[in-house]
CSV table of C-alpha atoms in Angstrom, one decimal:
chain,number,residue,atom,x,y,z
A,29,UNK,CA,14.3,-8.6,14.3
A,30,UNK,CA,16.9,-7.2,11.8
A,31,UNK,CA,17.5,-3.9,9.6
A,32,UNK,CA,15.8,-5.5,6.5
A,33,UNK,CA,12.1,-6.9,8.2
A,34,UNK,CA,11.8,-3.9,10.3
A,35,UNK,CA,12.3,-1.8,7.4
A,36,UNK,CA,9.7,-3.7,5.0
A,37,UNK,CA,7.5,-3.8,7.6
A,38,UNK,CA,7.3,-0.2,8.1
A,39,UNK,CA,6.4,0.4,4.1
A,40,UNK,CA,3.8,-2.7,4.2
A,41,UNK,CA,2.1,-1.2,6.9
A,42,UNK,CA,2.3,2.5,5.9
A,43,UNK,CA,0.5,0.7,2.7
A,44,UNK,CA,-1.9,-0.9,4.9
A,45,UNK,CA,-3.0,2.4,6.7
A,46,UNK,CA,-2.6,4.5,3.3
A,47,UNK,CA,-5.5,0.8,1.4
A,48,UNK,CA,-7.6,1.4,4.4
A,49,UNK,CA,-7.2,5.3,3.8
A,50,UNK,CA,-8.9,5.2,0.2
A,51,UNK,CA,-11.1,2.5,0.8
A,52,UNK,CA,-13.7,4.5,3.3
A,53,UNK,CA,-13.3,7.5,0.9
A,54,UNK,CA,-14.4,5.2,-1.9
A,55,UNK,CA,-16.8,3.5,0.5
A,56,UNK,CA,-18.1,7.8,1.1
A,57,UNK,CA,-18.8,8.4,-1.9
A,58,UNK,CA,-22.6,9.1,-3.2
A,59,UNK,CA,-22.3,5.8,-6.0
A,60,UNK,CA,-20.2,3.9,-3.7
A,61,UNK,CA,-17.3,1.7,-4.9
A,62,UNK,CA,-17.1,1.7,-8.5
A,63,UNK,CA,-15.2,-1.2,-10.7
A,64,UNK,CA,-12.4,1.9,-11.6
A,65,UNK,CA,-12.0,2.4,-7.6
A,66,UNK,CA,-11.4,-1.6,-7.5
A,67,UNK,CA,-9.0,-1.5,-9.8
A,68,UNK,CA,-6.8,1.6,-8.1
A,69,UNK,CA,-7.1,0.3,-5.1
A,70,UNK,CA,-5.8,-3.6,-7.1
A,71,UNK,CA,-2.5,-1.0,-8.2
A,72,UNK,CA,-2.0,0.6,-4.6
A,73,UNK,CA,-1.3,-2.9,-3.1
A,74,UNK,CA,0.7,-3.7,-6.5
A,75,UNK,CA,2.7,-0.1,-5.6
A,76,UNK,CA,3.4,-1.0,-2.1
A,77,UNK,CA,4.4,-4.8,-3.2
A,78,UNK,CA,7.2,-3.4,-5.6
A,79,UNK,CA,7.8,-0.5,-3.1
A,80,UNK,CA,8.3,-3.3,0.2
A,81,UNK,CA,10.8,-4.8,-2.8
A,82,UNK,CA,13.0,-1.9,-3.9
A,83,UNK,CA,13.4,-1.2,0.2
A,84,UNK,CA,14.5,-5.4,0.8
A,85,UNK,CA,16.7,-4.4,-1.7
A,86,UNK,CA,18.0,-1.5,-1.4
A,87,UNK,CA,18.8,-2.0,3.3
A,88,UNK,CA,19.8,-5.3,1.9
A,89,UNK,CA,22.6,-3.9,-0.8
A,90,UNK,CA,22.9,-1.1,1.9
A,91,UNK,CA,24.4,-3.4,4.5
């Protein structure tokens, strides 16, 4: 497994853990998950994808 794949998978895994953590906190709220919370989760998914792309670009250009 190359360094590029490892770094992207680590970034994606950390992002996924953060998304799962946020989802569990949102579910425990008194009102449940609101549409605003769903938009925030969507933004976290997009942020994670962007971070993966940035890490892939940086690692590919460093090696």
